[in-house]
JSON list of C-alpha atoms in Angstrom, two decimals:
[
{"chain": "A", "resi": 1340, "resn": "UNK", "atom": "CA", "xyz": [-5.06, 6.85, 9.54]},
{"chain": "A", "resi": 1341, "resn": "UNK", "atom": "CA", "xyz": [-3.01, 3.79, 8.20]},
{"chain": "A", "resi": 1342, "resn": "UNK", "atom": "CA", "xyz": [-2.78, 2.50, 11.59]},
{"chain": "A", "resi": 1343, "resn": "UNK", "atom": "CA", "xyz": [-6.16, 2.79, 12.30]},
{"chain": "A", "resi": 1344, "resn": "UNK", "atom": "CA", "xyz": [-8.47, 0.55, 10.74]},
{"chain": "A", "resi": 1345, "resn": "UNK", "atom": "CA", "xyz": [-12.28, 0.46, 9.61]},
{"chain": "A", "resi": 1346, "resn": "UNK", "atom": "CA", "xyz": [-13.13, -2.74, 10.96]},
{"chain": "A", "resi": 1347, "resn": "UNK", "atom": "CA", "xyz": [-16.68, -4.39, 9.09]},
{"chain": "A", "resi": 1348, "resn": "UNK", "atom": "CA", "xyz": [-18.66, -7.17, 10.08]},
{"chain": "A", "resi": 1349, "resn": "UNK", "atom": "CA", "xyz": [-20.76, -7.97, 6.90]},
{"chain": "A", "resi": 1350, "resn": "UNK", "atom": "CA", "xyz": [-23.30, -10.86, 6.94]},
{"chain": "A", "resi": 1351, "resn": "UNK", "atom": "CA", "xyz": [-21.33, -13.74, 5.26]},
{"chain": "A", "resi": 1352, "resn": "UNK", "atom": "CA", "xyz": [-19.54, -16.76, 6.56]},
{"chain": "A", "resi": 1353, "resn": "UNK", "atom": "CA", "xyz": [-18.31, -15.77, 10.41]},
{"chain": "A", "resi": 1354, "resn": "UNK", "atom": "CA", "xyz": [-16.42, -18.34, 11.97]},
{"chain": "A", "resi": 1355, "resn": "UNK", "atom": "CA", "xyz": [-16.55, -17.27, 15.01]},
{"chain": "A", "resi": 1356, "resn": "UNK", "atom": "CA", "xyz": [-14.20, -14.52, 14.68]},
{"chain": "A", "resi": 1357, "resn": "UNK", "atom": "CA", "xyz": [-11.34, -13.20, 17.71]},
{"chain": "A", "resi": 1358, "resn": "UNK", "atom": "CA", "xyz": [-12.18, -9.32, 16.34]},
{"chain": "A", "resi": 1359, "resn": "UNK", "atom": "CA", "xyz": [-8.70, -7.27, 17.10]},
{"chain": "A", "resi": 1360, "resn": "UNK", "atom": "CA", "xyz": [-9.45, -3.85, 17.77]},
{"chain": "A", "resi": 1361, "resn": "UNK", "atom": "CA", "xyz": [-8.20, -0.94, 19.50]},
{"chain": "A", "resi": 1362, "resn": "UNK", "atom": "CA", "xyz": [-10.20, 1.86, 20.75]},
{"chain": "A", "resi": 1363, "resn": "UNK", "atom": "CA", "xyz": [-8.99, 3.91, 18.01]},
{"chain": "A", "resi": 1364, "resn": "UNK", "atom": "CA", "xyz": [-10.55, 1.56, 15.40]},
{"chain": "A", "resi": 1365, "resn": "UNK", "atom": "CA", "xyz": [-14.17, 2.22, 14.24]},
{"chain": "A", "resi": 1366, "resn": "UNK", "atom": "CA", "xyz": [-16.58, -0.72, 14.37]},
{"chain": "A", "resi": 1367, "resn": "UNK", "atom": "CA", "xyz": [-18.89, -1.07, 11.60]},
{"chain": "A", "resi": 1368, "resn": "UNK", "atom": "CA", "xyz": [-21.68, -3.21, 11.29]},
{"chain": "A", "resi": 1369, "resn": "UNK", "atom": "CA", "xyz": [-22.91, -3.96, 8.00]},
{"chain": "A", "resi": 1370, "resn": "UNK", "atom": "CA", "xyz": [-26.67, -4.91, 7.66]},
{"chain": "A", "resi": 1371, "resn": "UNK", "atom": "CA", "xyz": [-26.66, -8.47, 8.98]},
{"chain": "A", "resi": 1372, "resn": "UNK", "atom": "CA", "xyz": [-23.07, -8.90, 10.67]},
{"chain": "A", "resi": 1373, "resn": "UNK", "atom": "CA", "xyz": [-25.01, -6.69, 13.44]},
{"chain": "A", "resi": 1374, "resn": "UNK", "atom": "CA", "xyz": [-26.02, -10.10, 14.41]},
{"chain": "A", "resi": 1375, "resn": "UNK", "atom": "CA", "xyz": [-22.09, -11.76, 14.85]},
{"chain": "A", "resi": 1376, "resn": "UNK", "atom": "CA", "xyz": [-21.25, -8.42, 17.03]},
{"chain": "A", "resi": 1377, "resn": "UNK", "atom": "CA", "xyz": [-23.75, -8.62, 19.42]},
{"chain": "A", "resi": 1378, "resn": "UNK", "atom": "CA", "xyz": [-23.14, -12.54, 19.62]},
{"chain": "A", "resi": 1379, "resn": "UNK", "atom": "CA", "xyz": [-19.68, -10.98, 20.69]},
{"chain": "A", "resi": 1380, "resn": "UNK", "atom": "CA", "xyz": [-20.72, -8.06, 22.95]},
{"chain": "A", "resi": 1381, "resn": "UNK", "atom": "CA", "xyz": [-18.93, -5.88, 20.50]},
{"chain": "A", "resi": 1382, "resn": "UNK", "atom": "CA", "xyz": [-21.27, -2.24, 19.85]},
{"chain": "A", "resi": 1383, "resn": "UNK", "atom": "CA", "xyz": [-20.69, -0.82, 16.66]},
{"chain": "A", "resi": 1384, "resn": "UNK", "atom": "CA", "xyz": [-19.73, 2.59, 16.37]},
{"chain": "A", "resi": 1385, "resn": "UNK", "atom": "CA", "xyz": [-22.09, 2.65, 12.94]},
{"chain": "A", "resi": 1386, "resn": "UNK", "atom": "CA", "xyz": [-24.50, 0.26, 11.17]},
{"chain": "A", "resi": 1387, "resn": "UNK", "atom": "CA", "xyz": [-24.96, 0.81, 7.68]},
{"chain": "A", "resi": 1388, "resn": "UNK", "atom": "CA", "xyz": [-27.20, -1.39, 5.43]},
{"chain": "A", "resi": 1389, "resn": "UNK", "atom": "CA", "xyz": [-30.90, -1.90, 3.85]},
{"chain": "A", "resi": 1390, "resn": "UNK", "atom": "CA", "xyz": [-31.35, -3.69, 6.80]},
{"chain": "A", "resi": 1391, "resn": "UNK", "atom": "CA", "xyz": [-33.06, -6.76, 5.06]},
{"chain": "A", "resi": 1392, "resn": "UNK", "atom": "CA", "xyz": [-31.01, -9.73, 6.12]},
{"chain": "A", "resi": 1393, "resn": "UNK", "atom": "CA", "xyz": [-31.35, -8.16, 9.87]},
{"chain": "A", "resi": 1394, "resn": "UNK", "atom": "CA", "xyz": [-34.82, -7.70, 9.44]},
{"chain": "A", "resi": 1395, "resn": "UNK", "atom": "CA", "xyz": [-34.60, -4.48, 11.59]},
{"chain": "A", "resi": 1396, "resn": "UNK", "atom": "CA", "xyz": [-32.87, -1.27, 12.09]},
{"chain": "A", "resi": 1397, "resn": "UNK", "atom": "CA", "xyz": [-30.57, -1.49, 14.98]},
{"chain": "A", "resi": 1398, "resn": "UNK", "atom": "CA", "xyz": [-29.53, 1.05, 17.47]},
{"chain": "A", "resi": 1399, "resn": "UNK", "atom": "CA", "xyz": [-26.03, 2.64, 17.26]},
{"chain": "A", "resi": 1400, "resn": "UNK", "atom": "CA", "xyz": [-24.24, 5.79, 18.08]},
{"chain": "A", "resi": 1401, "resn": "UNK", "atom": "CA", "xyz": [-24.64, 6.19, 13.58]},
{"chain": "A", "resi": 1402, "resn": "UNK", "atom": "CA", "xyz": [-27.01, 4.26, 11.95]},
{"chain": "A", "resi": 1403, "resn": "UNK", "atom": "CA", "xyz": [-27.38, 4.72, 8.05]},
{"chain": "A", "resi": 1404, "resn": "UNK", "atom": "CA", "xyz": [-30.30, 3.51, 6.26]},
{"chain": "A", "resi": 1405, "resn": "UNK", "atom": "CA", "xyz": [-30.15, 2.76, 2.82]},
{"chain": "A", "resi": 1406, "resn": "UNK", "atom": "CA", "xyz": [-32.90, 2.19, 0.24]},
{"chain": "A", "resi": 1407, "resn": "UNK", "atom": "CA", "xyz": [-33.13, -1.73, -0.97]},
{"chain": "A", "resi": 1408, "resn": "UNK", "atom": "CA", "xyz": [-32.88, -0.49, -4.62]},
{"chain": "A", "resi": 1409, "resn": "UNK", "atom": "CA", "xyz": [-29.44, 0.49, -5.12]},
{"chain": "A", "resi": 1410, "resn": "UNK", "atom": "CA", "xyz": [-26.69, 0.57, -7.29]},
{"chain": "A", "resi": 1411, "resn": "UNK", "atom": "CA", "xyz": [-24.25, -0.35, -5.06]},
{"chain": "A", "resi": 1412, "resn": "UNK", "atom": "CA", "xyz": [-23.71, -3.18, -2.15]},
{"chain": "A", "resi": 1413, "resn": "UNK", "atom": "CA", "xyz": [-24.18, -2.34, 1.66]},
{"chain": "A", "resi": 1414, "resn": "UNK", "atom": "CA", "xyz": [-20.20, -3.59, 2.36]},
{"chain": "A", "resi": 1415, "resn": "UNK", "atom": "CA", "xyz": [-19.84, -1.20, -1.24]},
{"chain": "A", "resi": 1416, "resn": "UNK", "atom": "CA", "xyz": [-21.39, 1.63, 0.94]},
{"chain": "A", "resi": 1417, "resn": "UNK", "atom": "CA", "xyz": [-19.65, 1.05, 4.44]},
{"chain": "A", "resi": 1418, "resn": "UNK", "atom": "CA", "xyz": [-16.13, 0.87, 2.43]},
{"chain": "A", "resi": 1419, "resn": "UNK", "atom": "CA", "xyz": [-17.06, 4.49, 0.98]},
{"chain": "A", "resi": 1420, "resn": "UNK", "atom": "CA", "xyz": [-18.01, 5.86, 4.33]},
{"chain": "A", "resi": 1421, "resn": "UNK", "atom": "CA", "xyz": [-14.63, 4.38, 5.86]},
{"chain": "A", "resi": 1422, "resn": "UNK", "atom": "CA", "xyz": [-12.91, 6.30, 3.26]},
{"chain": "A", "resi": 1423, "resn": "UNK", "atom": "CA", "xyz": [-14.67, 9.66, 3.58]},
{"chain": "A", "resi": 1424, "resn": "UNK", "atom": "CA", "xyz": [-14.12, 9.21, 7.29]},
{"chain": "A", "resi": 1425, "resn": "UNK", "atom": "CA", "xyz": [-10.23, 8.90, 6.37]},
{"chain": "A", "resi": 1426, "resn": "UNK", "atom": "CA", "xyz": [-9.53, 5.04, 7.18]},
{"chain": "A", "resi": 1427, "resn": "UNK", "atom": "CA", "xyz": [-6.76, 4.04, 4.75]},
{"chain": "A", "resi": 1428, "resn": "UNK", "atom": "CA", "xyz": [-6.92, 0.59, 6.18]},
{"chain": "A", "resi": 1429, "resn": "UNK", "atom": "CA", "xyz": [-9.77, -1.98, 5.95]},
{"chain": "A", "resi": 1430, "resn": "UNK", "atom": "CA", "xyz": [-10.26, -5.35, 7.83]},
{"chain": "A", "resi": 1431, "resn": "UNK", "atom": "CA", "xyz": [-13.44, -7.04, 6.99]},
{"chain": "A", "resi": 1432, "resn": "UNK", "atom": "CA", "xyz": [-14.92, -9.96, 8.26]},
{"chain": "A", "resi": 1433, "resn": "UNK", "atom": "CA", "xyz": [-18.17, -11.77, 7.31]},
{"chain": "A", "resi": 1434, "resn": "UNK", "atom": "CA", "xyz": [-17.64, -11.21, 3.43]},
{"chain": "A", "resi": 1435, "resn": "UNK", "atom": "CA", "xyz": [-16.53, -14.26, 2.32]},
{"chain": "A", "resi": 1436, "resn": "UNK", "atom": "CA", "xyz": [-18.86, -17.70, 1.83]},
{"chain": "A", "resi": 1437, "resn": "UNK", "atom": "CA", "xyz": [-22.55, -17.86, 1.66]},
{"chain": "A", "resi": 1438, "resn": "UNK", "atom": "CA", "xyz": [-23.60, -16.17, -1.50]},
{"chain": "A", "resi": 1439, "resn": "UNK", "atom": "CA", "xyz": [-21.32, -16.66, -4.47]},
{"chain": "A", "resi": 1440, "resn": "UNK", "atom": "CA", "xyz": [-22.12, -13.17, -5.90]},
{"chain": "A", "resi": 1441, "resn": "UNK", "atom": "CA", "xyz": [-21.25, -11.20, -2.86]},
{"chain": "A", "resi": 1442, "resn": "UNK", "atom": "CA", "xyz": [-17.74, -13.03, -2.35]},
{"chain": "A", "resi": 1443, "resn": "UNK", "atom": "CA", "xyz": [-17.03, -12.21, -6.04]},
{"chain": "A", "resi": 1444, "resn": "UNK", "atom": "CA", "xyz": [-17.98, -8.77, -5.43]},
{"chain": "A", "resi": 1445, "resn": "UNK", "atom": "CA", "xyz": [-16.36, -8.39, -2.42]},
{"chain": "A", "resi": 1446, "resn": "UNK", "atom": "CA", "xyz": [-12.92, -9.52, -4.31]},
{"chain": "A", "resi": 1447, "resn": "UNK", "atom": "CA", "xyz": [-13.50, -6.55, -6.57]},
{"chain": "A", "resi": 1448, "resn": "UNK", "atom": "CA", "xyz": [-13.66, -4.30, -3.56]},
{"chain": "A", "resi": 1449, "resn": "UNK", "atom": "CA", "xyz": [-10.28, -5.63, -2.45]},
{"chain": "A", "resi": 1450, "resn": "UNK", "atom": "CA", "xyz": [-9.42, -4.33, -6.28]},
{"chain": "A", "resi": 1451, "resn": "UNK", "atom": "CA", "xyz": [-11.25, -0.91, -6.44]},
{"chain": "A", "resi": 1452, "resn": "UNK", "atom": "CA", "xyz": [-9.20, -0.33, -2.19]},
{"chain": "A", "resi": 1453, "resn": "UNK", "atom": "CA", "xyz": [-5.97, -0.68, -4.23]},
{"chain": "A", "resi": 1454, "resn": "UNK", "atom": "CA", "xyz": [-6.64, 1.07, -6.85]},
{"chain": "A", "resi": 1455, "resn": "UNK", "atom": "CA", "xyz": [-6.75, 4.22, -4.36]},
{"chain": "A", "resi": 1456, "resn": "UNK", "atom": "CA", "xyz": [-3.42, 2.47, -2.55]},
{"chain": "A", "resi": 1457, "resn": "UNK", "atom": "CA", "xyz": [-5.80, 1.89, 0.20]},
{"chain": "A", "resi": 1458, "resn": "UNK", "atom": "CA", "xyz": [-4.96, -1.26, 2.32]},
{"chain": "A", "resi": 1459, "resn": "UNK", "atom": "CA", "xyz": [-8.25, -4.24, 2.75]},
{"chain": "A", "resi": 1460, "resn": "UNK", "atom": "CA", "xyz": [-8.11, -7.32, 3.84]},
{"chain": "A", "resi": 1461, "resn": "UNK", "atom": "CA", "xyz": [-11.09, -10.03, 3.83]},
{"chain": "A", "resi": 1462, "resn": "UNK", "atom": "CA", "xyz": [-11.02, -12.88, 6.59]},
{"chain": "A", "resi": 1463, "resn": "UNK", "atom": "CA", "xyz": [-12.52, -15.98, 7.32]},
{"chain": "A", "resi": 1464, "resn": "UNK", "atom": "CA", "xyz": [-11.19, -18.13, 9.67]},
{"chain": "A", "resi": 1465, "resn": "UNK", "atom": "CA", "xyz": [-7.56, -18.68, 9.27]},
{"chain": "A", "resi": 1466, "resn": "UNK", "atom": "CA", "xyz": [-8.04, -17.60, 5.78]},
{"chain": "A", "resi": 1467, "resn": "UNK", "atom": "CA", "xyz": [-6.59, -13.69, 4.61]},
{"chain": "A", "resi": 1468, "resn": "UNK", "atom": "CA", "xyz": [-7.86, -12.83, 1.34]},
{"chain": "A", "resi": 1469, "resn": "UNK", "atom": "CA", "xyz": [-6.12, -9.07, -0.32]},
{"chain": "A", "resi": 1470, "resn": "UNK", "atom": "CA", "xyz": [-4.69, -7.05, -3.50]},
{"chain": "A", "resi": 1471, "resn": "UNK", "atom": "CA", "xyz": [-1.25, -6.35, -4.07]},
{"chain": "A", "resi": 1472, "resn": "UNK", "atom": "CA", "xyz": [-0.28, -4.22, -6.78]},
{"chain": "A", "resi": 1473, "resn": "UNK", "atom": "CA", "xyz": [3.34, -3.26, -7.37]},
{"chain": "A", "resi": 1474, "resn": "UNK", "atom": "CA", "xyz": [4.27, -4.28, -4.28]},
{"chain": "A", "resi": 1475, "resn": "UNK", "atom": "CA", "xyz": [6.61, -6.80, -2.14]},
{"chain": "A", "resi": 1476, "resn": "UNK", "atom": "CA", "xyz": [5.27, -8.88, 0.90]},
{"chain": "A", "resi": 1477, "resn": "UNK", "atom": "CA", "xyz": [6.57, -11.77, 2.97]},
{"chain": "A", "resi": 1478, "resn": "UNK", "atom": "CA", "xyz": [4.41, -14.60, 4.80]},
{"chain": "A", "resi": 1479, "resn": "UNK", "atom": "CA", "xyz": [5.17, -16.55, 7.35]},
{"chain": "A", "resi": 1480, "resn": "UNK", "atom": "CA", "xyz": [3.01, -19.74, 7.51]},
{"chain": "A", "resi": 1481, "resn": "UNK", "atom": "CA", "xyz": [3.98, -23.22, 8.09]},
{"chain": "A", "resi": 1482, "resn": "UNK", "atom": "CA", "xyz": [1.89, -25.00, 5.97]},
{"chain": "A", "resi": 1483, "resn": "UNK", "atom": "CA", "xyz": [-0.94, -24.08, 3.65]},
{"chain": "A", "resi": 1484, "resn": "UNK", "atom": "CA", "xyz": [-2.33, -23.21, 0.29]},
{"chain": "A", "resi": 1485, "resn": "UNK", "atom": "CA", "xyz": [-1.99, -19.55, -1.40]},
{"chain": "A", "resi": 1486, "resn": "UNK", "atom": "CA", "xyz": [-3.33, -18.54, -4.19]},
{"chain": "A", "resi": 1487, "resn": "UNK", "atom": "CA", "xyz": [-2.37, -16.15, -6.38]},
{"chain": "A", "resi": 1488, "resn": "UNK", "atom": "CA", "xyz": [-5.20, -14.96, -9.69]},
{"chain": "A", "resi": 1489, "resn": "UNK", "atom": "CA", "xyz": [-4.33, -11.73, -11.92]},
{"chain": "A", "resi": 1490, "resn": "UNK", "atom": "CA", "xyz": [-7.57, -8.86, -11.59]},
{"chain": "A", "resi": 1491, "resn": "UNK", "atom": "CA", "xyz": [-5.93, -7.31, -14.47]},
{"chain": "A", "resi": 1492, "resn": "UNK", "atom": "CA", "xyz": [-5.15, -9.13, -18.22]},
{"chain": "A", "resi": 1493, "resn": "UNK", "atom": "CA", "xyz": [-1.94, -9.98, -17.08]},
{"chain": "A", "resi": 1494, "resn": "UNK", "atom": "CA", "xyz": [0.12, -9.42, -14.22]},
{"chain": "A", "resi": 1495, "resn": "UNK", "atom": "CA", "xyz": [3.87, -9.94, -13.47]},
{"chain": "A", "resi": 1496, "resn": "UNK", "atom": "CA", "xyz": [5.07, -11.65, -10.41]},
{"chain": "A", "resi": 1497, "resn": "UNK", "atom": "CA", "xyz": [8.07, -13.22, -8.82]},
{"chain": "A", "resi": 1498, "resn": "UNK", "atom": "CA", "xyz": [7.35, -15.50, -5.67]},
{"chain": "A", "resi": 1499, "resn": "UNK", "atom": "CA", "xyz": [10.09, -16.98, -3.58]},
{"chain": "A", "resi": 1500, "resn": "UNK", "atom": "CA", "xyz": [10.01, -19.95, -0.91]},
{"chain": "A", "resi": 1501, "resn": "UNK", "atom": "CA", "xyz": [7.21, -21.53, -2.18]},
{"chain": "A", "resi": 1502, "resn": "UNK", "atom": "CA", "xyz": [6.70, -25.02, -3.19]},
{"chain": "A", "resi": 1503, "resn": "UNK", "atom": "CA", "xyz": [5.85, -23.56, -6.44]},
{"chain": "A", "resi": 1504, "resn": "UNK", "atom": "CA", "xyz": [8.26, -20.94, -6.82]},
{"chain": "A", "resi": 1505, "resn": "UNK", "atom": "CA", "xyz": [8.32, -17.98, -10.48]},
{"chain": "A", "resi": 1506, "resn": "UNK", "atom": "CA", "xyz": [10.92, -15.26, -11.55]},
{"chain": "A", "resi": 1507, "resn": "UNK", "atom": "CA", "xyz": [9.19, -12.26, -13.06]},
{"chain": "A", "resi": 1508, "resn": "UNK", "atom": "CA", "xyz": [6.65, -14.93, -14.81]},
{"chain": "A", "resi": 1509, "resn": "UNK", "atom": "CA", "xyz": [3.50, -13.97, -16.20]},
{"chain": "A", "resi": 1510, "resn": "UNK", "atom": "CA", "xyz": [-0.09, -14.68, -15.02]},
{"chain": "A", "resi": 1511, "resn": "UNK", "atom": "CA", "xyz": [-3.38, -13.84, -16.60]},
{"chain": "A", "resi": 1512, "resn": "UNK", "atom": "CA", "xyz": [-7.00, -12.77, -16.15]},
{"chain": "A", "resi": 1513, "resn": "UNK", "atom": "CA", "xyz": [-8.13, -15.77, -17.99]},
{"chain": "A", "resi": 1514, "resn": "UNK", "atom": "CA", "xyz": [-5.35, -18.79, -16.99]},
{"chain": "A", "resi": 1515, "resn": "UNK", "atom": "CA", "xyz": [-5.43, -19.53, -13.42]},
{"chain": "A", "resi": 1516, "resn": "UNK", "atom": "CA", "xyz": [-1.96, -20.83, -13.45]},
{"chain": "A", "resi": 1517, "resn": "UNK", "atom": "CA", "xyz": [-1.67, -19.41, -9.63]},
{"chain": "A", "resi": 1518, "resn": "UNK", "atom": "CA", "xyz": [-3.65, -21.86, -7.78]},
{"chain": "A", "resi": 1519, "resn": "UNK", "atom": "CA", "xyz": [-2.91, -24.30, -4.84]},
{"chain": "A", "resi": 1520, "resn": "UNK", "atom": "CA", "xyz": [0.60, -23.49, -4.29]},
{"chain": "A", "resi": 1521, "resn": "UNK", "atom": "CA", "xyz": [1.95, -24.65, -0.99]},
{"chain": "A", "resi": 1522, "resn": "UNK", "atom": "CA", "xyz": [3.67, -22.90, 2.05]},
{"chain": "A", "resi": 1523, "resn": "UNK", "atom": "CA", "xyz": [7.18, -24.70, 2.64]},
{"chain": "A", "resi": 1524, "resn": "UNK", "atom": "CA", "xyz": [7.53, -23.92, 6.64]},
{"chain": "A", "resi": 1525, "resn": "UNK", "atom": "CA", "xyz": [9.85, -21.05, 5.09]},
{"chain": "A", "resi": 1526, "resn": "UNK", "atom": "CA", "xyz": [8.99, -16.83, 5.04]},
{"chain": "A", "resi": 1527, "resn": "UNK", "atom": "CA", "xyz": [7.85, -16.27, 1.49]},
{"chain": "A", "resi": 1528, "resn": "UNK", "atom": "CA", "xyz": [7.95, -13.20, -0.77]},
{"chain": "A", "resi": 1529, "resn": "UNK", "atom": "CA", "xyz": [5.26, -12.51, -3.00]},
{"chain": "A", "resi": 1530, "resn": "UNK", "atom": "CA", "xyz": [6.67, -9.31, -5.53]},
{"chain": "A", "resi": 1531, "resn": "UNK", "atom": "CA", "xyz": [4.28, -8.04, -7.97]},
{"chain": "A", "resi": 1532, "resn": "UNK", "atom": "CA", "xyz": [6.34, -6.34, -10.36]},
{"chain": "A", "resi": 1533, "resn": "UNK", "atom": "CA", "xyz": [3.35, -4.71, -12.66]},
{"chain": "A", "resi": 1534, "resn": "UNK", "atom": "CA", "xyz": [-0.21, -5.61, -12.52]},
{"chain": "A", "resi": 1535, "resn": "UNK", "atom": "CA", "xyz": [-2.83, -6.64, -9.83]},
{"chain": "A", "resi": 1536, "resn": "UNK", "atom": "CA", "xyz": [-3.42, -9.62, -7.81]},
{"chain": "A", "resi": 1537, "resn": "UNK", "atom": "CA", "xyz": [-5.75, -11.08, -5.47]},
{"chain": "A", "resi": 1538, "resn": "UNK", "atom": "CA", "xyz": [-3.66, -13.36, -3.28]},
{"chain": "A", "resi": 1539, "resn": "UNK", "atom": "CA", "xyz": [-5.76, -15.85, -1.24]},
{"chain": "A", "resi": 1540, "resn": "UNK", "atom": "CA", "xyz": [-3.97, -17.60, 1.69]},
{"chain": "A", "resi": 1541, "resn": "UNK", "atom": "CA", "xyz": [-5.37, -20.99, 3.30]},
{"chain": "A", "resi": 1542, "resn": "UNK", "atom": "CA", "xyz": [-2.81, -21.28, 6.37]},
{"chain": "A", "resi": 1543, "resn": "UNK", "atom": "CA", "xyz": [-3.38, -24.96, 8.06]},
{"chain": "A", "resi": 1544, "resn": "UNK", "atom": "CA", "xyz": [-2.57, -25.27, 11.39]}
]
């Protein structure tokens, strides 16, 4: 299903989000990004969550109730299900801002997707925030920021048409030597050549 995606609404920062979705794309809402959908007359195919930020259990084709004391998060949870389900690719919205913890977790999700050469991507806004790990990809943005910190000790990267531009350089876990580069108004390549990285791009319009 790599063409398909899992789409989640989780209850973080929502700008006001244009959801793109097919009707082969599954819908689901996690805990309080019920909320955002129904602000957008989108119904969820499944809610999943504790249900305490909503304050209530909603009413879906699949609702999925978890206990409050758990090990892992809701957005943990509705990743899982998208997997057993057989999504290979993950767009979620609503993760990012709000509390500190849950973006930082959320992050490692992007990580622990990867690691099963699953696709996810977290957005906010304008802002796209994913893993690549051995792998080449090109962006096209006018202007901006991206960001580029290593999830592993160290990572090895080449990036190309960048105001900031490295050949098969080294970046660490514990430098963050990747941060605030600049888009050039030219496609650029981000190659990671070993290691894993969670790229963070701030497009302005």
């Amino acid at each position: 299903m790599l063409n398909k995606k899992f789409i989640i609404v989780a209850n973080g920062e929502f700008k006001n989000e244009s959801i793109n979705h097919s009707d082969f794309d599954l819908i689901c809402a996690c805990d309080g990004g019920y909320k955002y959908l129904e602000k957008l007359n989108i119904v969820p195919d499944i809610a999943i969550g504790d249900f305490d930020s909503l304050g209530y259990v909603p009413k879906c084709k699949e609702v999925i109730k978890l206990d409050v004391n758990k090990d892992e998060t809701d957005l943990f949870h509705a990743i899982s299900v998208g997997i057993n389900k057989g999504y290979e690719n993950f767009e979620i919205y609503g993760a990012t801002g709000k509390r500190e913890a849950h973006t930082i977790a959320n992050f490692q999700i992007l990580y622990y997707l990867r690691r099963l050469n699953l696709k996810g991507v977290l957005i906010n806004g304008l802002n796209r925030y994913f893993c690549l790990s051995n792998e080449t990809v090109k962006l096209n943005y006018k202007k901006g920021y991206i960001s580029i910190f290593s999830f592993t000790p160290k990572s090895i990267v080449t990036l190309e048409n960048l105001k900031y531009n490295l050949n098969a350089h080294k970046i660490t876990n514990y430098f963050p030597l990747g941060i605030d580069n600049e888009f050039i108004n030219k496609e650029a390549t981000i190659k990671v050549i070993s290691g894993a990285v969670l790229v963070i791009v701030e497009p302005i319009e």
